[in-house]
Amino acid sequence: VINMIKYSLICSEEHNFDAWFSDSKTCDEQIKKSIVECPLCGSKKIKKTIRAILYALYLLSSHFVCKVN
């Protein structure tokens, strides 16, 4: 089983698109190295959208939830 995370991304031309990555670190590294490219215009100036950032924060926070009986 391969776990993948879908991120919503946006290019410098404001085209929105989704891409799958194994984890957040891989996504960030590939964006930084200009490996990720907009499928509409070919721009390599890519950022995660706010939706992707909020989802990553949600996943991170779920690891720190304490349950009290």
CSV table of C-alpha atoms in Angstrom, one decimal:
chain,number,residue,atom,x,y,z
A,1,VAL,CA,0.0,0.0,0.0
A,2,ILE,CA,1.4,3.4,-1.0
A,3,ASN,CA,0.1,6.4,1.0
A,4,MET,CA,-0.3,9.5,-1.0
A,5,ILE,CA,-1.5,13.1,-0.2
A,6,LYS,CA,-3.3,15.2,-2.8
A,7,TYR,CA,-2.3,18.9,-2.6
A,8,SER,CA,-4.0,21.8,-4.2
A,9,LEU,CA,-1.5,24.0,-6.0
A,10,ILE,CA,-1.4,27.3,-7.8
A,11,CYS,CA,1.0,28.7,-10.3
A,12,SER,CA,2.3,32.2,-10.9
A,13,GLU,CA,-0.4,32.6,-13.6
A,14,GLU,CA,-3.1,31.7,-10.9
A,15,HIS,CA,-4.0,28.4,-12.5
A,16,ASN,CA,-5.2,25.9,-9.8
A,17,PHE,CA,-4.5,22.2,-10.1
A,18,ASP,CA,-4.0,19.2,-7.9
A,19,ALA,CA,-1.0,16.9,-7.5
A,20,TRP,CA,-0.2,13.8,-5.5
A,21,PHE,CA,2.9,13.4,-3.3
A,22,SER,CA,4.1,10.8,-0.8
A,23,ASP,CA,4.3,13.5,2.0
A,24,SER,CA,4.6,17.2,2.6
A,25,LYS,CA,8.4,17.2,2.6
A,26,THR,CA,8.5,15.7,-0.8
A,27,CYS,CA,6.0,18.2,-2.1
A,28,ASP,CA,8.0,21.1,-0.7
A,29,GLU,CA,11.3,19.8,-2.1
A,30,GLN,CA,9.9,19.2,-5.6
A,31,ILE,CA,8.3,22.7,-5.7
A,32,LYS,CA,11.6,24.2,-4.5
A,33,LYS,CA,13.6,22.3,-7.2
A,34,SER,CA,11.1,23.4,-9.9
A,35,ILE,CA,10.2,19.8,-10.6
A,36,VAL,CA,6.4,20.6,-10.3
A,37,GLU,CA,5.0,22.3,-13.4
A,38,CYS,CA,1.5,23.8,-14.1
A,39,PRO,CA,-0.3,21.5,-16.5
A,40,LEU,CA,-2.0,24.5,-18.2
A,41,CYS,CA,0.8,26.9,-18.8
A,42,GLY,CA,4.1,25.1,-17.9
A,43,SER,CA,5.0,27.6,-15.1
A,44,LYS,CA,7.3,26.2,-12.5
A,45,LYS,CA,6.6,29.0,-10.0
A,46,ILE,CA,4.3,26.9,-7.8
A,47,LYS,CA,2.8,27.3,-4.3
A,48,LYS,CA,0.5,25.3,-2.2
A,49,THR,CA,-2.9,26.9,-1.9
A,50,ILE,CA,-4.4,27.8,1.5
A,51,ARG,CA,-6.6,24.7,1.3
A,52,ALA,CA,-3.5,22.5,1.1
A,53,ILE,CA,-1.8,24.4,4.0
A,54,LEU,CA,-4.9,24.1,6.2
A,55,TYR,CA,-5.2,20.4,5.5
A,56,ALA,CA,-1.5,19.9,6.3
A,57,LEU,CA,-2.0,21.7,9.6
A,58,TYR,CA,-5.1,19.6,10.4
A,59,LEU,CA,-3.1,16.4,9.8
A,60,LEU,CA,-0.2,17.7,12.0
A,61,SER,CA,-2.6,18.7,14.8
A,62,SER,CA,-4.3,15.3,14.8
A,63,HIS,CA,-1.0,13.7,15.9
A,64,PHE,CA,-1.0,15.8,19.0
A,65,VAL,CA,-4.5,15.3,20.2
A,66,CYS,CA,-4.7,13.9,23.7
A,67,LYS,CA,-7.8,12.0,24.9
A,68,VAL,CA,-8.8,12.2,28.5
A,69,ASN,CA,-11.0,9.5,30.0
